Amino acid sequence: MASDKLRKARDYENQYIPFVPEEERSLFHVTGGIGWINDPNGFSLYKGEYHLFYQYNPYKTVWGPMHWGHVKTKDFIRWERLPVALAPDMPYDKDGCFSGSAVELPDGRQLLMYTGVREENQPDGTIKPFQTQCLAIGDGVNYEKYEGNPVLTAENLPKGGSAEDFRDPKLWREADGYYAVAGNRPADGSGSVLLFQSDDAFQWRYVGPVASNHCQYGSMWECPDYFRLDGKDVLLVSPQEMSPIGLEFHAGNGTVCMIGEANEIKHLIRENVHAIDYGIDFYAPQTLQPPDGRRIMIAWMANWDTARSQPRGIRIFGQMTLPRELSIRDGRLIQRPVRELENYYGEKISYKNVPLSTETNLVGVRGRAIDLTVDVRPANGNLMYRWFKLHLAKDGEHVTTIRYKPDEGIVRVDRSRCGYRYDIVHVRNFPVYSKHGRIKLRAILDRHSLELFVNDGEQAATFVVHTPVTADVISFEADGEVLMDVEKYDLIFDKGEGDE
Ligand code: FRU
């Protein structure tokens, strides 16, 4: 039975969606129907389709009472919108159904595990949140909250663990039962990821910490995910309040990938730690594993620091990244856009061995919904060029520029002229592992985003761009003599079955 709050949210969606004209939306990235979205939740396979829920405030383009919005897909590109799944309608989640995850139960029902937030006024006038882990069970469209909620509370925490910061359970099933990891703030005030176990997915017990921050990478670790990939164990976390570390980690909310080996109680022995995405707009990634064995990750394409600087008049806020296939190479996480994107390729334009020094346009290479790969190298092997620039989403007023300097080994992305009218961070520099001045840049543009993949996914960097979609010029420029190959596909997304 839908509660009043859920019914209200569903009625609101029915009344107003589609709220934004088709031309204003991303073509193949998930957006909310209306209002605000943040973290991906419950990204999982259910009855042969991939479901994605998300943190959702239908009523405003700012964060607010957290519901779970809901979409599903068969191919990670074309998504079908479903009605709001959860509303904050119980005493234990009245102040928000925060992030969580989902699995299919053996009896065919879908189980959602999420953080219920309940705030209480304190005698000193402050408000204190209490975060517990809760369940909801459903059929892929409608969900009932479990009568035994909450299933994990402060009582399940280790000594010193905070009940105020205990959230974002990521649930999975193994041969010996169910596991979940959740973020918690231990006594040192930073973050840790705790492991819980269950035989039936309803009764849970604490196992131990999977990893502890000890204030090394930011403070509280949000939205953990933990999985095995290419013979390694991988933990993804999104720390709050990071201090910058070289060019690897920037200040503020960040994302961290820890690669290593888990011991017999699944505690991670770290071998390598690096940023997941080097752009501005990437947070709270979550993964799933389809039957074909791939590990696919999706993330919120925004961050908490810039999300408050929305262009005036914006009508829906937030989108997800393109789902990305993960692998491990040389101890690092490799990310590539899901291969299903290729099913949406339109016209192909390609050039080989184009000599470049002054700013150049290539006939047919333009667009704002494209998959563009540029392979760059020095024209004369012994004579290194000083820099190469790829200008995108350009018109007389706007431009977003990717620059590579081979002597420094640094890629710089500058979106300061992409239509933002706020003096926030618009530039990111990050180290790449190119040799002899050779670099491969793959840029995926989808109207209001740029996702950059360097050297076949060794680095990814994600940026929202607010540039008007008419700004579709692309140009290439170098200081020094460069040769490049260019391949561009238009991304064609015909409206069809399943679109809203
Ligand atoms: C991460 C996060 C989560 C929380 C959710 C609330 O972006 O802060 O920790 O569950 O957002 O919307």
Coordinates of N, CA and C in Angstrom, one line a residue, residues 229 289-295:
L229 N 37.7 -8.2 -8.8 CA 37.9 -7.8 -10.2 C 39.3 -8.2 -10.7
Q289 N 27.2 -6.5 -11.5 CA 27.8 -7.4 -12.4 C 26.8 -8.1 -13.2
P290 N 26.7 -7.9 -14.5 CA 25.8 -8.6 -15.4 C 26.2 -10.1 -15.5
P291 N 25.3 -10.9 -16.1 CA 25.6 -12.3 -16.2 C 26.8 -12.6 -17.1
D292 N 27.2 -11.6 -18.0 CA 28.4 -11.9 -18.8 C 29.7 -11.6 -18.0
G293 N 29.6 -11.3 -16.8 CA 30.8 -11.2 -15.9 C 31.5 -9.9 -15.9
R294 N 31.0 -8.9 -16.7 CA 31.6 -7.6 -16.6 C 31.3 -6.9 -15.3
R295 N 32.1 -5.9 -14.9 CA 31.8 -5.1 -13.7 C 31.5 -3.7 -14.2

